[in-house]
PDB file of C-alpha atoms in Angstrom:
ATOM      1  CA  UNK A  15     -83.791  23.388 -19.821  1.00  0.00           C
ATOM      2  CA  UNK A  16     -80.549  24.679 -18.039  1.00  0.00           C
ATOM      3  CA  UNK A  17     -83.383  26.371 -16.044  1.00  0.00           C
ATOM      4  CA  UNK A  18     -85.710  24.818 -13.763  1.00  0.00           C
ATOM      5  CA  UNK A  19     -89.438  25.735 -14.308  1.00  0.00           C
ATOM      6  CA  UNK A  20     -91.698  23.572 -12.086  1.00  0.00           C
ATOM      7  CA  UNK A  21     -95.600  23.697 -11.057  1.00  0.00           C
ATOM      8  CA  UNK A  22     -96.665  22.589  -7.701  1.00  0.00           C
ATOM      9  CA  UNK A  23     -99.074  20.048  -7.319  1.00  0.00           C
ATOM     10  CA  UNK A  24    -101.447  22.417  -5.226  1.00  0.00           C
ATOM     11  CA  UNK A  25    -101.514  24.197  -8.196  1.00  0.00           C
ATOM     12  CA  UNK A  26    -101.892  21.735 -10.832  1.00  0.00           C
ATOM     13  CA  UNK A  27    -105.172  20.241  -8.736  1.00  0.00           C
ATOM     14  CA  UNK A  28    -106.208  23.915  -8.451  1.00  0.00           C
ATOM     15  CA  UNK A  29    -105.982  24.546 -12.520  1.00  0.00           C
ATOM     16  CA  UNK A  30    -105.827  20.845 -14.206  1.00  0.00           C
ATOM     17  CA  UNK A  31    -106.616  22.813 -17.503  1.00  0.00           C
ATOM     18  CA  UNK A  32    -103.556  25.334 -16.874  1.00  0.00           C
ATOM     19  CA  UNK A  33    -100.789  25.199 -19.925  1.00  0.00           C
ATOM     20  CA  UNK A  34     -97.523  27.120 -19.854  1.00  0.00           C
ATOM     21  CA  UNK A  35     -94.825  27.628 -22.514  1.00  0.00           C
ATOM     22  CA  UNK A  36     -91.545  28.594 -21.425  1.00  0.00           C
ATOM     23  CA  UNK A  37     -88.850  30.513 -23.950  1.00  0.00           C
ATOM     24  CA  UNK A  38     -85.500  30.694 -22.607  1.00  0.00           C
ATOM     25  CA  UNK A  39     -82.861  32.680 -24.370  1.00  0.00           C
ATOM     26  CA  UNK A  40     -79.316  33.614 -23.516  1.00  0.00           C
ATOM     27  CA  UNK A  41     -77.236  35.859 -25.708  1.00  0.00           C
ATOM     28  CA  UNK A  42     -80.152  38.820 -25.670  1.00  0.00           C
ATOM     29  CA  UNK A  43     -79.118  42.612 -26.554  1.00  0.00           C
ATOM     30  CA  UNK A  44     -81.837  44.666 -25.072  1.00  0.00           C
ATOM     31  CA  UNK A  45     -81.858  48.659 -24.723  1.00  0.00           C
ATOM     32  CA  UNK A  46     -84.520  51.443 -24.869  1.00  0.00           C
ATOM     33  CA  UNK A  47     -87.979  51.084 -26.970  1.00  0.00           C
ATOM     34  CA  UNK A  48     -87.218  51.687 -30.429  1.00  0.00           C
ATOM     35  CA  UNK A  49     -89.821  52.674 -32.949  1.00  0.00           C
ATOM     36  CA  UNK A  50     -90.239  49.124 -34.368  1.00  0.00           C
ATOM     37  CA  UNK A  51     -90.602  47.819 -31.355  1.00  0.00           C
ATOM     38  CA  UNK A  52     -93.360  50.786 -30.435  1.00  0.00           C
ATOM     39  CA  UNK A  53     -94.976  50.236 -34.297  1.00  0.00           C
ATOM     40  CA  UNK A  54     -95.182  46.230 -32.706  1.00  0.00           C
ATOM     41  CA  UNK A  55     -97.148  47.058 -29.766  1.00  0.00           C
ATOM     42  CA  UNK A  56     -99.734  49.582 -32.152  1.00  0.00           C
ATOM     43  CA  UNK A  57     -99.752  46.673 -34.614  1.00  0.00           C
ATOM     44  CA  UNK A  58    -101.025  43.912 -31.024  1.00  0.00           C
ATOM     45  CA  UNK A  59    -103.475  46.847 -30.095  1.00  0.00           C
ATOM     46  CA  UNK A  60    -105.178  46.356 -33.539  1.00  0.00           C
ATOM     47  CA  UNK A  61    -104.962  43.024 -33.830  1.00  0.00           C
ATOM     48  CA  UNK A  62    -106.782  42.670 -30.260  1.00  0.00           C
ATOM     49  CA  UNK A  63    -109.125  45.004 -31.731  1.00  0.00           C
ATOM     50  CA  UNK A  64    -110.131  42.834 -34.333  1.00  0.00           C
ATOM     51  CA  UNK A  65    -110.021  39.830 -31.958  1.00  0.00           C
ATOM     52  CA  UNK A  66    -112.288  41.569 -28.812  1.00  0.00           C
ATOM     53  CA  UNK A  67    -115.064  42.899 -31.879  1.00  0.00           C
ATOM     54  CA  UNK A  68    -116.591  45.614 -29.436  1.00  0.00           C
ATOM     55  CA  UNK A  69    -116.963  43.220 -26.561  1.00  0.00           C
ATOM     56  CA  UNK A  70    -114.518  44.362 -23.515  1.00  0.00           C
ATOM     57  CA  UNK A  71    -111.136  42.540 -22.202  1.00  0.00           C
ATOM     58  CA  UNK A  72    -112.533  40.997 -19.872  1.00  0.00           C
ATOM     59  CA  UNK A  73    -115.659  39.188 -21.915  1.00  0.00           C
ATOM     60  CA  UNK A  74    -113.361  36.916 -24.142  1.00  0.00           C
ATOM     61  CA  UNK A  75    -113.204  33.469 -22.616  1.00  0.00           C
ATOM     62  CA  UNK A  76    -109.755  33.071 -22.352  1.00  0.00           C
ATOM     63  CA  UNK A  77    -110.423  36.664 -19.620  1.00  0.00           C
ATOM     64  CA  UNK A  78    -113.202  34.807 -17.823  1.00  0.00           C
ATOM     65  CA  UNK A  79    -111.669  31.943 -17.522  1.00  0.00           C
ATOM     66  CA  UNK A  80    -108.551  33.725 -15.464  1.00  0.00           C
ATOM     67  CA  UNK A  81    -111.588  35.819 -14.035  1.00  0.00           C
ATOM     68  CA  UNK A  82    -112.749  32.153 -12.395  1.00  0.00           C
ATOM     69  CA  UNK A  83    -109.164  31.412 -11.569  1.00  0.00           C
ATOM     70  CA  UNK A  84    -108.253  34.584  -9.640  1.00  0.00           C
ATOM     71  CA  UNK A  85    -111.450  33.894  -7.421  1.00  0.00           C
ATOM     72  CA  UNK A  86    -110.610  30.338  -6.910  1.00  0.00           C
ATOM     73  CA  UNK A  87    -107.551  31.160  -4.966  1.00  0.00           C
ATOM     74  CA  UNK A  88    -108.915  34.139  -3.544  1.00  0.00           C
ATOM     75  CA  UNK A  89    -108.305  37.611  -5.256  1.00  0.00           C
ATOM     76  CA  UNK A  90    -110.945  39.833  -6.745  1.00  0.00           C
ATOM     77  CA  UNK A  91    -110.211  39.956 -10.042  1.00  0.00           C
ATOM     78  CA  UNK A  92    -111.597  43.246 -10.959  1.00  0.00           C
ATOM     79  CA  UNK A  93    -109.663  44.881  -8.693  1.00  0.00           C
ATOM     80  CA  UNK A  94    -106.636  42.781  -9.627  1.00  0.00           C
ATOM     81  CA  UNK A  95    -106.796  41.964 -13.417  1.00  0.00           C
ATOM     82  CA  UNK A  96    -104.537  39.454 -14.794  1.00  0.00           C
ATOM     83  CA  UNK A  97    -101.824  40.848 -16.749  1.00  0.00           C
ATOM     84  CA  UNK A  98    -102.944  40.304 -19.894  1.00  0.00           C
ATOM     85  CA  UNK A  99    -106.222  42.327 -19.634  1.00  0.00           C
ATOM     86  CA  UNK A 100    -104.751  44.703 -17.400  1.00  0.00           C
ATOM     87  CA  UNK A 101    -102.306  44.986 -21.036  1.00  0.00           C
ATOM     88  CA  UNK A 102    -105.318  45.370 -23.096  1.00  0.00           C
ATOM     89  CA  UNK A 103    -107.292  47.589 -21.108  1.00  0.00           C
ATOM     90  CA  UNK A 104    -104.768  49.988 -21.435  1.00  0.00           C
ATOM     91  CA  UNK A 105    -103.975  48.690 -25.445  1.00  0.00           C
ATOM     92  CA  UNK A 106    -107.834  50.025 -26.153  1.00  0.00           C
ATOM     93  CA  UNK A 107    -107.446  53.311 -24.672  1.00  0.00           C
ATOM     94  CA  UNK A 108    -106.858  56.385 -25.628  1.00  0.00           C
ATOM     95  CA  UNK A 109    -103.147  56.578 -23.903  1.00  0.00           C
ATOM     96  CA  UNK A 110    -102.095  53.305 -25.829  1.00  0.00           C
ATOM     97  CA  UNK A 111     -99.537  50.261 -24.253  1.00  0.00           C
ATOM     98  CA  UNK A 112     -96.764  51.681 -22.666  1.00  0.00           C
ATOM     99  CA  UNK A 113     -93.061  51.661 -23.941  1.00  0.00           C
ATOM    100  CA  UNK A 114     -90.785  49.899 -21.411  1.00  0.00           C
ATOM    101  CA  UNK A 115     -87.801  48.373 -22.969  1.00  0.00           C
ATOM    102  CA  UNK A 116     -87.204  46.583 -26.152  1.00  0.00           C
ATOM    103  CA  UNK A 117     -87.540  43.485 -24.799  1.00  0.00           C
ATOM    104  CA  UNK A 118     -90.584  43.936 -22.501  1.00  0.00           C
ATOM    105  CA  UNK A 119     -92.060  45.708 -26.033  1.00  0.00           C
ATOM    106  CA  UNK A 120     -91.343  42.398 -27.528  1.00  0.00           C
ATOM    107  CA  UNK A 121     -93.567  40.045 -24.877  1.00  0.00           C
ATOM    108  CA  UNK A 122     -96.154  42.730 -24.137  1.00  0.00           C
ATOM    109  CA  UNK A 123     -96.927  42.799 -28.020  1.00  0.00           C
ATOM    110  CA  UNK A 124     -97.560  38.656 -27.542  1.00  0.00           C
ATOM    111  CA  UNK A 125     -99.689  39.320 -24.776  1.00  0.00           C
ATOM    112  CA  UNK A 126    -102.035  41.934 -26.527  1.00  0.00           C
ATOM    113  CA  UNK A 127    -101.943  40.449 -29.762  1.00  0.00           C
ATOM    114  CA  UNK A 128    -103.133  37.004 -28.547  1.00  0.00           C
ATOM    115  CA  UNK A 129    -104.926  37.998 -25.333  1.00  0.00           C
ATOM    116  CA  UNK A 130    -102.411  35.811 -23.220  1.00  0.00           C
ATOM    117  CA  UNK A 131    -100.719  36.148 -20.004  1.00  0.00           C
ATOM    118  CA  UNK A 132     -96.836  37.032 -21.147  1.00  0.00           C
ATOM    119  CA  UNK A 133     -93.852  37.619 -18.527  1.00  0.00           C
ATOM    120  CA  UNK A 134     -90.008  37.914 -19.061  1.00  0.00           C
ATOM    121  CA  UNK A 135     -87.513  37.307 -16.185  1.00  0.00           C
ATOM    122  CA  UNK A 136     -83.872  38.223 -16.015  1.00  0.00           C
ATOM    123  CA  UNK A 137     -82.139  34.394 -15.474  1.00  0.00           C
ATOM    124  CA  UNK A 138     -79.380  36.271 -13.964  1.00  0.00           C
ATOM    125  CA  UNK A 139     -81.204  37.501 -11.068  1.00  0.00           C
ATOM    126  CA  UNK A 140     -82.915  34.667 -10.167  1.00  0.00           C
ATOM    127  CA  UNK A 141     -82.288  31.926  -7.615  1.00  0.00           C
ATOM    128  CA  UNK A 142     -82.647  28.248  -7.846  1.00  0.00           C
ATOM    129  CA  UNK A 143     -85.107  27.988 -10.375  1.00  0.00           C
ATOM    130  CA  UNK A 144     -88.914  29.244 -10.183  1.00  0.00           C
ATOM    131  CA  UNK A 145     -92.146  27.359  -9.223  1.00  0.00           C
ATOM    132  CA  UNK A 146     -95.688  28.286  -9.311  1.00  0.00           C
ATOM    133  CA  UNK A 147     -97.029  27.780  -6.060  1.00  0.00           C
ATOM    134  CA  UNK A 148    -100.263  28.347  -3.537  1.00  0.00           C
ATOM    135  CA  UNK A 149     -98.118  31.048  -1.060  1.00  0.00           C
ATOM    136  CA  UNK A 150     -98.058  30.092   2.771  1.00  0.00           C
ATOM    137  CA  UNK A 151     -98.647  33.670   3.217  1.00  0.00           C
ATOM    138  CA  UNK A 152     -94.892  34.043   5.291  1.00  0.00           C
ATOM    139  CA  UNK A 153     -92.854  34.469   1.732  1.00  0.00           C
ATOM    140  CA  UNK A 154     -91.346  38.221   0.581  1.00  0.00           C
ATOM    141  CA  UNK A 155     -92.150  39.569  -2.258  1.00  0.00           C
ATOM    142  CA  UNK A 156     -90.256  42.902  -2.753  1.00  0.00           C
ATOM    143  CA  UNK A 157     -92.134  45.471  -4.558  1.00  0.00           C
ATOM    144  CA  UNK A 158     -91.801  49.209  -5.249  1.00  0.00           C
ATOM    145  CA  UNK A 159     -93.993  51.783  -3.194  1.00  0.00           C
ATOM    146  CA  UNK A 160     -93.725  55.399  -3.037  1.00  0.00           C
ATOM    147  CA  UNK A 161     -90.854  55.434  -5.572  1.00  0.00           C
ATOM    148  CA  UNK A 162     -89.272  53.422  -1.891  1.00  0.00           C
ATOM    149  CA  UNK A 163     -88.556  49.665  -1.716  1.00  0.00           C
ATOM    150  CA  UNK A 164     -91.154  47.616   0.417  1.00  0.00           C
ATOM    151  CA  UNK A 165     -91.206  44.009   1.330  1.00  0.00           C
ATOM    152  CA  UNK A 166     -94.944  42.830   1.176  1.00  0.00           C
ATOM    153  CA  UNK A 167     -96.370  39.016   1.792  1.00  0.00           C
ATOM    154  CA  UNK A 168     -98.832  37.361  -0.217  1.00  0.00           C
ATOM    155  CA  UNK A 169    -102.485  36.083   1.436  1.00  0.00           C
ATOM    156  CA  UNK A 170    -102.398  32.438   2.348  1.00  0.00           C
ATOM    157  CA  UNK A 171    -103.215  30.120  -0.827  1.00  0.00           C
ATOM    158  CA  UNK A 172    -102.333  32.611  -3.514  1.00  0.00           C
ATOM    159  CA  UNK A 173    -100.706  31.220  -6.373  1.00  0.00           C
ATOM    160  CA  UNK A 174     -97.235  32.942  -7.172  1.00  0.00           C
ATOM    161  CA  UNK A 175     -94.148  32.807  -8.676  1.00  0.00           C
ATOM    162  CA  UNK A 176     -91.194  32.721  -6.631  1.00  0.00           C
ATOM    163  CA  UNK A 177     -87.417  31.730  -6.591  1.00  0.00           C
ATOM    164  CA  UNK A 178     -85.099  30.443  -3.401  1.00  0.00           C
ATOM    165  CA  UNK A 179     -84.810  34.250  -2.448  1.00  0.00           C
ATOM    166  CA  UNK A 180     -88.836  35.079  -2.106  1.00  0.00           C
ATOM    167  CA  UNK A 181     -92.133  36.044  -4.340  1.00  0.00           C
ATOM    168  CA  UNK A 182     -90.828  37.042  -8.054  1.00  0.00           C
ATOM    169  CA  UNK A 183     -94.594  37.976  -9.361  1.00  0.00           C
ATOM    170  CA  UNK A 184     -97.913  38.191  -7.043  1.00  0.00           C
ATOM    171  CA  UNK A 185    -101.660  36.785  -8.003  1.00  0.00           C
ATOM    172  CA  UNK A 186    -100.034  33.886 -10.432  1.00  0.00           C
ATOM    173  CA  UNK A 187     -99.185  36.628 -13.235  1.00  0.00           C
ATOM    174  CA  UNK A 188    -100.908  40.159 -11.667  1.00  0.00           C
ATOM    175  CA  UNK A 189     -97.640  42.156 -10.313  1.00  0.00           C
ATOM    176  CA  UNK A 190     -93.832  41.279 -10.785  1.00  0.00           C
ATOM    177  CA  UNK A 191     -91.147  42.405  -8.617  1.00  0.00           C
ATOM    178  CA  UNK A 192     -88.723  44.517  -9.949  1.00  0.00           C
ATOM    179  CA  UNK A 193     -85.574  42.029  -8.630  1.00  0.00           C
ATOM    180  CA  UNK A 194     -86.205  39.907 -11.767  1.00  0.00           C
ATOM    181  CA  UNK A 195     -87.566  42.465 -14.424  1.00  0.00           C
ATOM    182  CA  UNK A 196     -86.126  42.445 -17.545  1.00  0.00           C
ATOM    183  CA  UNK A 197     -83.598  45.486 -17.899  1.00  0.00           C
ATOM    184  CA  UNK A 198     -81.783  47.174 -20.588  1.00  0.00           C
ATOM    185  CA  UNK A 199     -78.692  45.284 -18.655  1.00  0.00           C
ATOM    186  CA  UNK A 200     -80.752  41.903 -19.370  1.00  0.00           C
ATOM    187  CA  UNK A 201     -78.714  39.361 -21.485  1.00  0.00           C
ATOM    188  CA  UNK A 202     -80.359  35.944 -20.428  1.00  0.00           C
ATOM    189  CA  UNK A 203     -83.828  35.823 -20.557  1.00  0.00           C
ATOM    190  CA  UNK A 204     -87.086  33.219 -19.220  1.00  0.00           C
ATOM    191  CA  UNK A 205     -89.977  34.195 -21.264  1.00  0.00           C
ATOM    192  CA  UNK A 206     -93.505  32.227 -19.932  1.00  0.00           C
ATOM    193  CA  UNK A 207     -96.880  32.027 -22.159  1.00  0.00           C
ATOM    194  CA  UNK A 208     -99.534  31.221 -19.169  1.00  0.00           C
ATOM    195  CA  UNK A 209    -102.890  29.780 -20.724  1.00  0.00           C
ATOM    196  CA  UNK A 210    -106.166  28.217 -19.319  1.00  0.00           C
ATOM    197  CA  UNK A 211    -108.827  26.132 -21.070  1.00  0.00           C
ATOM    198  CA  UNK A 212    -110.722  26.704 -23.484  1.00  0.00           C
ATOM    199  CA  UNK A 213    -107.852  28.320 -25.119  1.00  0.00           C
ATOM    200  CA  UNK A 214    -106.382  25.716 -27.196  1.00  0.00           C
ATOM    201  CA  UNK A 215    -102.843  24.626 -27.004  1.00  0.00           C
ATOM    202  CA  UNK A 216    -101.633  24.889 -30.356  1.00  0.00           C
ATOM    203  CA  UNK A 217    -102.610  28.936 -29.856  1.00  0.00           C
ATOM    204  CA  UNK A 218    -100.315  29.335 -27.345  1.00  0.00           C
ATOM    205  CA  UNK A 219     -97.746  27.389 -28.831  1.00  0.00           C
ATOM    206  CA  UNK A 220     -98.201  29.868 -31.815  1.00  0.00           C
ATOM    207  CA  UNK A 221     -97.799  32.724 -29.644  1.00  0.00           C
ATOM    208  CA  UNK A 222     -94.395  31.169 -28.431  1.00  0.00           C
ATOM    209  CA  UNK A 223     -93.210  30.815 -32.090  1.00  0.00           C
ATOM    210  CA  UNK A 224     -94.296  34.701 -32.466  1.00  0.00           C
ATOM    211  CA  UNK A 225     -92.116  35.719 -29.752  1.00  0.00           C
ATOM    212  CA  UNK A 226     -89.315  33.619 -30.156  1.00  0.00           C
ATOM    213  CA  UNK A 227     -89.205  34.985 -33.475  1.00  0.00           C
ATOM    214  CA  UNK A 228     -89.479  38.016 -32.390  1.00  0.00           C
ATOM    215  CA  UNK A 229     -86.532  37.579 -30.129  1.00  0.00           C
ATOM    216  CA  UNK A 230     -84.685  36.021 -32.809  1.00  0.00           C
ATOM    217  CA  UNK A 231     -84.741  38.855 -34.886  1.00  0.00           C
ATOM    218  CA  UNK A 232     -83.942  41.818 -32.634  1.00  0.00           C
ATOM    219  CA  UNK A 233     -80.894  39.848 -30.777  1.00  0.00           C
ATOM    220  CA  UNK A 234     -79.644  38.258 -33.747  1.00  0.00           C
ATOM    221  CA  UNK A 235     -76.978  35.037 -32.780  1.00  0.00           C
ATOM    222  CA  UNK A 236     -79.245  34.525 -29.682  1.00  0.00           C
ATOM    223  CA  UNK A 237     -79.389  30.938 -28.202  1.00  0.00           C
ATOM    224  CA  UNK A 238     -83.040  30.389 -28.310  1.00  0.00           C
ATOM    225  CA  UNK A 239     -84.791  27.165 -27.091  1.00  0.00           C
ATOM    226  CA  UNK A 240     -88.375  27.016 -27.174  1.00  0.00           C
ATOM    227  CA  UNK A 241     -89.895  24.263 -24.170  1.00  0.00           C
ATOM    228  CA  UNK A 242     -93.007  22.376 -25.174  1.00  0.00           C
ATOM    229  CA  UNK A 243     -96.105  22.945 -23.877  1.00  0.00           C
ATOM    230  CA  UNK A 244     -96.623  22.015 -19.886  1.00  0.00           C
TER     231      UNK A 244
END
């Protein structure tokens, strides 16, 4: 990986059954949602459909198990879902998933469709690397408030993302920053599949051979490397 993608140890002891897979792609050509891109993200909402049968988001055990995890270090986690039921929350009602960008389209379809945490970082705009860590609580995480930039701080012990430059997504996979969003500018990606036990491994290593398909064929001549499981 021309990239560097590490865990922390805090972390690790924290979540021993914790799994990532990391996509990382260079050569991308994003732009605006298109309508296969939007037919995608119906397509996930059905799929979850078929997946939840009547029970909510946040009853699947993949969703409790994050439910655990968000506690464990902390955070109320029905006040701050994961990202991935936040996603299908909003997949299963009557306003739909939103329509961001192609390639946010692209990962939030993943998410829904397998019930799976899913973020995308711009490479470009990200310093040193990224590691999961439990925050000291002093870090920066610049957010968006009031349609106004705002530097806010994690709690003490919260697991985040971050970079050399500060916090890059709060509550382990609850709110990114907008520094390292994925734009329509975006032409080097870092795409991460986050997964607890009991989900099985080979499930999200399917996921990461959807996406990376998926990627494949909307930025056609893309350099695509899929990292194994961690």
């Amino acid at each position: 990986m021309t990239f560097t993608l590490t865990v922390s140890d805090e972390v690790r002891s924290l979540a021993p059954g914790f799994t990532h897979v990391a996509i990382e792609a260079h050569g991308l050509v994003n732009g605006p949602s298109t309508q296969e891109s939007s037919a995608l993200l119906d397509d996930a909402a059905g799929r979850l459909a078929v997946r939840l049968d009547g029970r909510a988001p946040h009853e699947d055990p993949h969703m409790a198990a994050w439910r655990e995890m968000y506690t464990a270090f902390g955070s109320k986690p029905s006040r701050t879902r994961n990202s991935a039921e936040a996603l299908a929350k909003r997949a299963l009602s009557p306003s739909g998933l939103p329509r961001i960008n192609l390639l946010v389209d692209l990962y939030n379809a993943i998410s829904v469709a397998h019930l799976i945490p899913v973020g995308g970082e711009d490479v470009d705009h990200i310093q040193g690397g990224m590691r999961l860590v439990r925050a000291t609580g002093d870090e920066e995480f610049l957010t968006v408030a009031g349609g106004e930039e705002v530097v806010e701080h994690p709690d003490a012990g919260e697991v985040v993302w971050r970079d050399e430059t500060g916090v890059t997504c709060r509550r382990w996979n609850w709110r990114q920053g907008p520094r390292t969003r994925l734009t329509e500018e975006t032409s080097s990606g870092i795409f991460l599949l986050e997964s607890l036990a009991p989900m099985p491994v080979a499930e999200v290593e399917q996921a990461g051979a959807e996406l990376a398909d998926l990627l494949e064929k909307f930025s056609p001549g893309a350099r695509i490397t899929v990292h194994a499981p961690e």
